[in-house]
mmCIF file of C-alpha atoms in Angstrom:
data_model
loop_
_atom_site.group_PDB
_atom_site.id
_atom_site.type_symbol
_atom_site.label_atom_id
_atom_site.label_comp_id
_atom_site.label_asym_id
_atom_site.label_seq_id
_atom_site.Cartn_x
_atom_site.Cartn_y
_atom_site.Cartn_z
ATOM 1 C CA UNK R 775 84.066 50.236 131.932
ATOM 2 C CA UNK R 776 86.637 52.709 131.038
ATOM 3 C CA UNK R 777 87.108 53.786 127.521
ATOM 4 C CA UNK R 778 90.377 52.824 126.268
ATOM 5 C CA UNK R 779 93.390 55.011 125.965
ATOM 6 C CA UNK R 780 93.383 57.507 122.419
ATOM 7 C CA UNK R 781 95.942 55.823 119.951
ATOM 8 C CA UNK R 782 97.896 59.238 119.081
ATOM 9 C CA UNK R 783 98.187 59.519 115.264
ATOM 10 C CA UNK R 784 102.377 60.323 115.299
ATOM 11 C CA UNK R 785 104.789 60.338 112.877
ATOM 12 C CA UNK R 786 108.350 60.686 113.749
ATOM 13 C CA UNK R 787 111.068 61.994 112.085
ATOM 14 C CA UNK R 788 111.743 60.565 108.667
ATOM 15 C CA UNK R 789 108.184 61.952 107.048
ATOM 16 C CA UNK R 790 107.458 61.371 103.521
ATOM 17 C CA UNK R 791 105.182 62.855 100.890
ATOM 18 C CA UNK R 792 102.448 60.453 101.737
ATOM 19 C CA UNK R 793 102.844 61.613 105.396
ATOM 20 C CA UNK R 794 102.120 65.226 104.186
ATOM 21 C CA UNK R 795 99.122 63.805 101.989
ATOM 22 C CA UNK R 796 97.670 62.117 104.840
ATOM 23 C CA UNK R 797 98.077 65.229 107.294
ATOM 24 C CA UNK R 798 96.695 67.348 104.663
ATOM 25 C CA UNK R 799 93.361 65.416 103.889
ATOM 26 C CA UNK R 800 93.084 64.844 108.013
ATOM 27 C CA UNK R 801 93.491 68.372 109.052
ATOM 28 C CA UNK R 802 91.231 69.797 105.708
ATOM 29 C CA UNK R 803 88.938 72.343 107.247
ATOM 30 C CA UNK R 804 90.203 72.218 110.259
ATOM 31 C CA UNK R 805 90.936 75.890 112.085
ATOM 32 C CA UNK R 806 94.235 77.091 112.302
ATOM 33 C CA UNK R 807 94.156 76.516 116.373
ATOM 34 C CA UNK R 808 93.511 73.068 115.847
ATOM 35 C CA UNK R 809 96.463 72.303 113.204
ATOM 36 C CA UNK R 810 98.888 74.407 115.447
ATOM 37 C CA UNK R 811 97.815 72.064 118.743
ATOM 38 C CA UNK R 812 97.280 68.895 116.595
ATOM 39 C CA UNK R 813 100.976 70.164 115.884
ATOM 40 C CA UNK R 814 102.472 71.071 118.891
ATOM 41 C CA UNK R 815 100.616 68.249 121.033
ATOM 42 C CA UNK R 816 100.106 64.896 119.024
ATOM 43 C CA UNK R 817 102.292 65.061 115.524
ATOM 44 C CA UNK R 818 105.707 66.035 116.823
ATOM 45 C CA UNK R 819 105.177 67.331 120.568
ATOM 46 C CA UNK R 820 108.438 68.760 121.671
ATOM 47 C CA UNK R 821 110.395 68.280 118.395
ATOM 48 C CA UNK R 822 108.663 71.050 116.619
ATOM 49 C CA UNK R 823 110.319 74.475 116.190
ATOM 50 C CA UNK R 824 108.871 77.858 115.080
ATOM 51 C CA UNK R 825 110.686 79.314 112.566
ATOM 52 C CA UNK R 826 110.003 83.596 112.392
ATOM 53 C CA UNK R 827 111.508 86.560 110.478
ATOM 54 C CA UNK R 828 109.843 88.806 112.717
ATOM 55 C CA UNK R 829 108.589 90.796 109.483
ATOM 56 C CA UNK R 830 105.406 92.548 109.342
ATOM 57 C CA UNK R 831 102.561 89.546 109.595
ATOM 58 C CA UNK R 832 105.095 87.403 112.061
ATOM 59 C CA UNK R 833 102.857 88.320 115.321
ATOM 60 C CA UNK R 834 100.243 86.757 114.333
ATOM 61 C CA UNK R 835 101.714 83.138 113.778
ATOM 62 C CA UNK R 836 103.748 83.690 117.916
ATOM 63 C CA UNK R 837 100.225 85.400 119.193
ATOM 64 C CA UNK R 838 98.992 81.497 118.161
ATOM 65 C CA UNK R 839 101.391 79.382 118.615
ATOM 66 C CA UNK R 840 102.118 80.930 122.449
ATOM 67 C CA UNK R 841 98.579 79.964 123.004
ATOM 68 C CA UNK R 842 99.186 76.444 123.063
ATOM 69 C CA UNK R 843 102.893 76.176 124.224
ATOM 70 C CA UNK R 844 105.223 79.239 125.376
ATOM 71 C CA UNK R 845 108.191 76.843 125.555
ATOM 72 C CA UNK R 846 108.194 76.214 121.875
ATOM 73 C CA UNK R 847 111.822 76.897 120.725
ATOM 74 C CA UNK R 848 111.723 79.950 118.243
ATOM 75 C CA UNK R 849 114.443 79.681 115.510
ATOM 76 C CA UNK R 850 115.204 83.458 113.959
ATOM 77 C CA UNK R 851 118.042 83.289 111.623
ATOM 78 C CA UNK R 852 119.769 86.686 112.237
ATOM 79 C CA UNK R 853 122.010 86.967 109.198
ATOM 80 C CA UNK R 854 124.012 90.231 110.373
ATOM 81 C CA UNK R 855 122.052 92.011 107.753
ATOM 82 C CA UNK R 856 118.676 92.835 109.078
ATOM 83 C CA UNK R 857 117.374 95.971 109.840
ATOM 84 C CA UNK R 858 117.834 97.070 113.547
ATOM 85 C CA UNK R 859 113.834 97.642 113.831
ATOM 86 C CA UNK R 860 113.501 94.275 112.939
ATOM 87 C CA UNK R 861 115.905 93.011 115.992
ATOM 88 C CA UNK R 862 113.893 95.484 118.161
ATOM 89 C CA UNK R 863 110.571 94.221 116.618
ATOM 90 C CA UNK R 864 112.001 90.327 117.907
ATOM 91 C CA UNK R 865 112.553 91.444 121.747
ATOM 92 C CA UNK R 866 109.043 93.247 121.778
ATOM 93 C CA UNK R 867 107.150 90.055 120.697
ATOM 94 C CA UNK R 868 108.976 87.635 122.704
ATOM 95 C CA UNK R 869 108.701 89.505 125.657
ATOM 96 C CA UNK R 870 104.874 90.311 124.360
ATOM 97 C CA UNK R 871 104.017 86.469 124.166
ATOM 98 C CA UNK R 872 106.254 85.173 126.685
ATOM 99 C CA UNK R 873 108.127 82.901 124.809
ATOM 100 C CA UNK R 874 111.094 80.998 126.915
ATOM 101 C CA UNK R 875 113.286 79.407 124.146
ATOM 102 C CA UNK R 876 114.605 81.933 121.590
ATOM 103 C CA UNK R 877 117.267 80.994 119.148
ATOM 104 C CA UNK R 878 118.633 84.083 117.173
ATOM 105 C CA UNK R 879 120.812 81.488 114.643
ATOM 106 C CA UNK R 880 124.076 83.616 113.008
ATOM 107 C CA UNK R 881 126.071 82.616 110.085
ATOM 108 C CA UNK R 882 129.523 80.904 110.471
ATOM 109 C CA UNK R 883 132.381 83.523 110.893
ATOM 110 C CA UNK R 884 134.701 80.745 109.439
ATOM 111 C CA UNK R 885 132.189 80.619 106.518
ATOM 112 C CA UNK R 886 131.659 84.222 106.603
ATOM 113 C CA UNK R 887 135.684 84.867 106.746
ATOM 114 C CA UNK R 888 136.596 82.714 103.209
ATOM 115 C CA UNK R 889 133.404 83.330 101.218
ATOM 116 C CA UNK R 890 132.194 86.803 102.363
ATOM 117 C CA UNK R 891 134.917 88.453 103.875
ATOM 118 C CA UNK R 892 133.898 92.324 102.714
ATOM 119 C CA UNK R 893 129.964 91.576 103.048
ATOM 120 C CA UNK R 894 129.427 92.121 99.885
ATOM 121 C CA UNK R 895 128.046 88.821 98.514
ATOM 122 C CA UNK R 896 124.360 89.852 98.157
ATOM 123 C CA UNK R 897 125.137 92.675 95.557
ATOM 124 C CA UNK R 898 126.475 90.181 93.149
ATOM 125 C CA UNK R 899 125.460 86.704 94.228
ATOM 126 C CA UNK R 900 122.226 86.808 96.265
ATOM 127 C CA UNK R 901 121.666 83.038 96.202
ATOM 128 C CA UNK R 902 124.793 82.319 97.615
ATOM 129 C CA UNK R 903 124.388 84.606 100.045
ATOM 130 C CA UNK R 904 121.229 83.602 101.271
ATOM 131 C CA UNK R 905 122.544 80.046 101.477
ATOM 132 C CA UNK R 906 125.448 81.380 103.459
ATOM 133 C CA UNK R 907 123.438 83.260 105.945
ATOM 134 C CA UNK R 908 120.705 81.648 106.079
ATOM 135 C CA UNK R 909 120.105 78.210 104.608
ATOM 136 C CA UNK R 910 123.144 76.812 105.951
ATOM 137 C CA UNK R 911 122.649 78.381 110.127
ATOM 138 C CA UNK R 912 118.711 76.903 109.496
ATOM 139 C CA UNK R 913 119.644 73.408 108.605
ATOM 140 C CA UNK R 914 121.847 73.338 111.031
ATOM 141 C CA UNK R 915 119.479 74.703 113.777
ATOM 142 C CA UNK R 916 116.571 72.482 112.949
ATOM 143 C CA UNK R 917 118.805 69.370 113.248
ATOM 144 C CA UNK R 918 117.178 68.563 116.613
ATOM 145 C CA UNK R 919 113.895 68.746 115.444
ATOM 146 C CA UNK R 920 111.373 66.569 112.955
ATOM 147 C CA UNK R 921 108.552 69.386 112.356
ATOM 148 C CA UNK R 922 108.977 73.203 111.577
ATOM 149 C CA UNK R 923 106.585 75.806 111.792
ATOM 150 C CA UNK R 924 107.009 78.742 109.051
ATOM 151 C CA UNK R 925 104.665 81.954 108.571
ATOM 152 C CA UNK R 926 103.956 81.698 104.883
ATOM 153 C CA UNK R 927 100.827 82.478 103.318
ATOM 154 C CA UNK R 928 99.396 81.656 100.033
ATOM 155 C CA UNK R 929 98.399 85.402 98.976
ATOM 156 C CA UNK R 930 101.653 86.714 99.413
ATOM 157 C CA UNK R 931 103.163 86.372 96.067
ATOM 158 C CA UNK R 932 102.301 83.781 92.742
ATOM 159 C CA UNK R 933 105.034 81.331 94.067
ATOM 160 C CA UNK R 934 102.874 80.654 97.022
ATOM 161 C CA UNK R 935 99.520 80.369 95.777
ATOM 162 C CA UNK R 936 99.431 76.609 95.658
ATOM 163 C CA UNK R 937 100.800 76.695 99.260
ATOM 164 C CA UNK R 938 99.870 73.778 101.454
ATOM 165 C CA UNK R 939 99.853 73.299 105.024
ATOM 166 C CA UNK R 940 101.690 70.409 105.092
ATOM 167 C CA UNK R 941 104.936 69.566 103.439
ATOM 168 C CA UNK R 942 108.134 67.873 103.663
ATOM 169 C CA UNK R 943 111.264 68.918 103.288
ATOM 170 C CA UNK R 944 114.334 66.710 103.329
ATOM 171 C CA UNK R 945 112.214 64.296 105.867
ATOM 172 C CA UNK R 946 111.429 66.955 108.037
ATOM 173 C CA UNK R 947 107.887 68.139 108.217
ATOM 174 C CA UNK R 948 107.149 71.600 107.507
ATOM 175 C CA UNK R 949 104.305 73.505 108.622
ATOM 176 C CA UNK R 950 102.344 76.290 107.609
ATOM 177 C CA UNK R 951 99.318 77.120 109.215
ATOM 178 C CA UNK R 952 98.350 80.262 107.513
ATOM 179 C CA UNK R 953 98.557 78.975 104.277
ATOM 180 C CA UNK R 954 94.713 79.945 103.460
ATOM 181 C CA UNK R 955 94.721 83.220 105.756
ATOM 182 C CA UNK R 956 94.242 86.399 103.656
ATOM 183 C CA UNK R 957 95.284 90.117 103.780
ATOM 184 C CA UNK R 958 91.865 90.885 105.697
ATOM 185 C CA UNK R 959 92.299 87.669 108.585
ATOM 186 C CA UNK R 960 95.880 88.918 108.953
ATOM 187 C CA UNK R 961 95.023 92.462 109.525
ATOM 188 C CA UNK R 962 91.887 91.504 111.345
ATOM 189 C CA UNK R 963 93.533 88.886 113.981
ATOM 190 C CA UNK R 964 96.214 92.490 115.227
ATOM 191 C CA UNK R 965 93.352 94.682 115.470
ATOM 192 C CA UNK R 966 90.905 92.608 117.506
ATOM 193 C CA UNK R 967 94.466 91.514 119.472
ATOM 194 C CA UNK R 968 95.992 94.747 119.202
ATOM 195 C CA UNK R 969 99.226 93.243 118.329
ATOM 196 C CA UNK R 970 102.270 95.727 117.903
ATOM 197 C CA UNK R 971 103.270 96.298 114.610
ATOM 198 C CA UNK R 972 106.995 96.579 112.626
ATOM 199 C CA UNK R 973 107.934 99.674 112.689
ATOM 200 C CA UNK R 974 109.146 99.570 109.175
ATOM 201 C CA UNK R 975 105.283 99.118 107.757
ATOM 202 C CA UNK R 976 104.343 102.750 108.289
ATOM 203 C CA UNK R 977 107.088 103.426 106.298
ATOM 204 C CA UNK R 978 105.946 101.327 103.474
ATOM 205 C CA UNK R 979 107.680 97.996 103.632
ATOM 206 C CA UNK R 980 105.198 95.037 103.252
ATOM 207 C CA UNK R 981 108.206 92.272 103.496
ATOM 208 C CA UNK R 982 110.869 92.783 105.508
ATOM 209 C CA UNK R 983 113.963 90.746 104.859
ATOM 210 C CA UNK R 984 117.916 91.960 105.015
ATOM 211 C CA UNK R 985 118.479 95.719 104.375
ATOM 212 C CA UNK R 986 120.212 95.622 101.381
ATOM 213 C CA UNK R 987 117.920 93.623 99.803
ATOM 214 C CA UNK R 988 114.512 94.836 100.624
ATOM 215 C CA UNK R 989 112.698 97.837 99.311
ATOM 216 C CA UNK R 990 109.112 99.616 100.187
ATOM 217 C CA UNK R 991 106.239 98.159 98.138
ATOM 218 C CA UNK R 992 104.222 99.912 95.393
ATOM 219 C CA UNK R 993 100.791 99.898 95.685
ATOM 220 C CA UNK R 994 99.075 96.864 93.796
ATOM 221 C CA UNK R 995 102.577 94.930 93.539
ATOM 222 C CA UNK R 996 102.527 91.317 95.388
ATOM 223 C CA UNK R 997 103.369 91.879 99.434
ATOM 224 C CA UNK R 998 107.302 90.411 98.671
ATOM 225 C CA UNK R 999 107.950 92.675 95.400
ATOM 226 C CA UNK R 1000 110.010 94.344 97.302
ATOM 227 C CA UNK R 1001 112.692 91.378 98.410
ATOM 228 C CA UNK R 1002 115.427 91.132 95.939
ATOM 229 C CA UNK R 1003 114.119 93.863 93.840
ATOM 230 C CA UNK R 1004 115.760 93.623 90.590
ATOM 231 C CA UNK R 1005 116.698 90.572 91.092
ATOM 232 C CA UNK R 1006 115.255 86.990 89.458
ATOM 233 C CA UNK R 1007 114.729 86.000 92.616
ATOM 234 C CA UNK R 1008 111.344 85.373 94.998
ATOM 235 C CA UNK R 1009 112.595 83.114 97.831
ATOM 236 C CA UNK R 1010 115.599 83.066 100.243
ATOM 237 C CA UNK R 1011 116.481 79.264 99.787
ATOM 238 C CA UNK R 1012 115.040 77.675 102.933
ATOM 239 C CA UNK R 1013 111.642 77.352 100.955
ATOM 240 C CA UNK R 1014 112.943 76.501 97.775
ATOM 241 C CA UNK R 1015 114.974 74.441 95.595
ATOM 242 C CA UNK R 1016 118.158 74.848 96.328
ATOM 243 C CA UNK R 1017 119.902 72.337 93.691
ATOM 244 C CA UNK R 1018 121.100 75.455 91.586
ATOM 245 C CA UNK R 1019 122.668 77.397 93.795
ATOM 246 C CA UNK R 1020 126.685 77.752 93.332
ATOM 247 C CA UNK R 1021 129.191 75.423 94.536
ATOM 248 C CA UNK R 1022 131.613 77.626 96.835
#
């Protein structure tokens, strides 16, 4: 007698907190393989985009996530302020994992032309212009999607500690499947890959964001000390709450 067909645990767009509950106590102790295909191939299968800075620790997330599904759209918000290393760093890892769907995602000009016409905003308002150049092109570039797949890791800094894998974010799901790696699995999975490497690490920076805002890290500080330095600010927007930002 043949078995009957596997009901596919899905949720569609529209998640809510008890969606992320539910995914959370499923996938507990699960490997990071798993969550990524569970991902990729049950919860949201073709509605799920990868979202990368292509900073130091981003190979590791597209060495995984290419195992399971090259065609996986990869979302890189390219805010006209990031270090040309990093934009070389982006073609050597797509090419490197074969990826066929990358999305480098640019600000508005329009929006650019009335609210940041000297490119100036981030030494005086770095919040709005983060939202500008970043939170604003990602909302828009995830609209065809219900899941999102983000790099961020629960050692990084104290606003991440608590990080989960699942979450939700404005009904979207969001997805982080190196929320328990450490420093030692990051640095273990591009040796015993040999995944290239930023070129801006050597040179001390542990988080690479935009060039004016990012600095090399001292030793002992948290891995994203050196984003916003000076700054009351830990997060770009598009992880955060964004209810306080300025109204342009």
């Amino acid at each position: 007698m043949a078995k009957p067909a596997r009901v596919i645990d899905r949720v569609d767009i529209g998640f809510t907190e008890a969606d992320a509950d539910r995914l959370n106590a499923q996938y507990e102790g699960a490997d990071t393989m798993q969550i990524i295909r569970a991902l990729l191939t049950e919860i949201a299968p073709g509605r799920t985009a990868l979202v990368s800075s292509f900073g130091t620790e981003s190979a590791v997330l597209l060495d995984l996530v290419s195992r399971v599904d090259k065609a996986t759209p990869v979302i890189m918000l390219d805010t006209l302020k990031l270090f040309p290393e990093t934009l070389a760093y982006r073609d050597t890892l797509v090419k490197r994992f074969g990826f066929t769907d990358m999305r480098s995602i640019q600000p508005d000009p329009t929006t650019l032309a009335a609210k940041d016409d000297k490119g100036m905003r981030w030494s005086y308002d770095p919040d709005g212009c983060c939202e500008i150049r970043k939170v604003i092109p990602l909302a828009r570039a995830l609209e065809p999607f219900s899941a999102s797949i983000t790099g961020r890791k629960g050692f990084q800094s104290s606003t991440r500690a608590a990080l989960k894998i699942f979450e939700v974010d404005e009904g979207r799901l969001k997805v982080n499947p190196l929320a328990g790696w450490n420093k030692d699995d990051i640095e273990n999975w591009f040796t015993a890959n040999d995944l290239p490497r930023h070129s801006l690490e050597a040179e001390g920076y542990a988080s690479i964001g935009c060039m004016p805002c990012t600095t090399t890290v001292k030793p002992g500080e948290d891995p994203r000390a050196g984003r916003w330095r000076g700054w009351d600010k830990t997060e770009c927007g598009i992880h955060g709450d964004m209810s306080e930002l300025p109204s342009f």
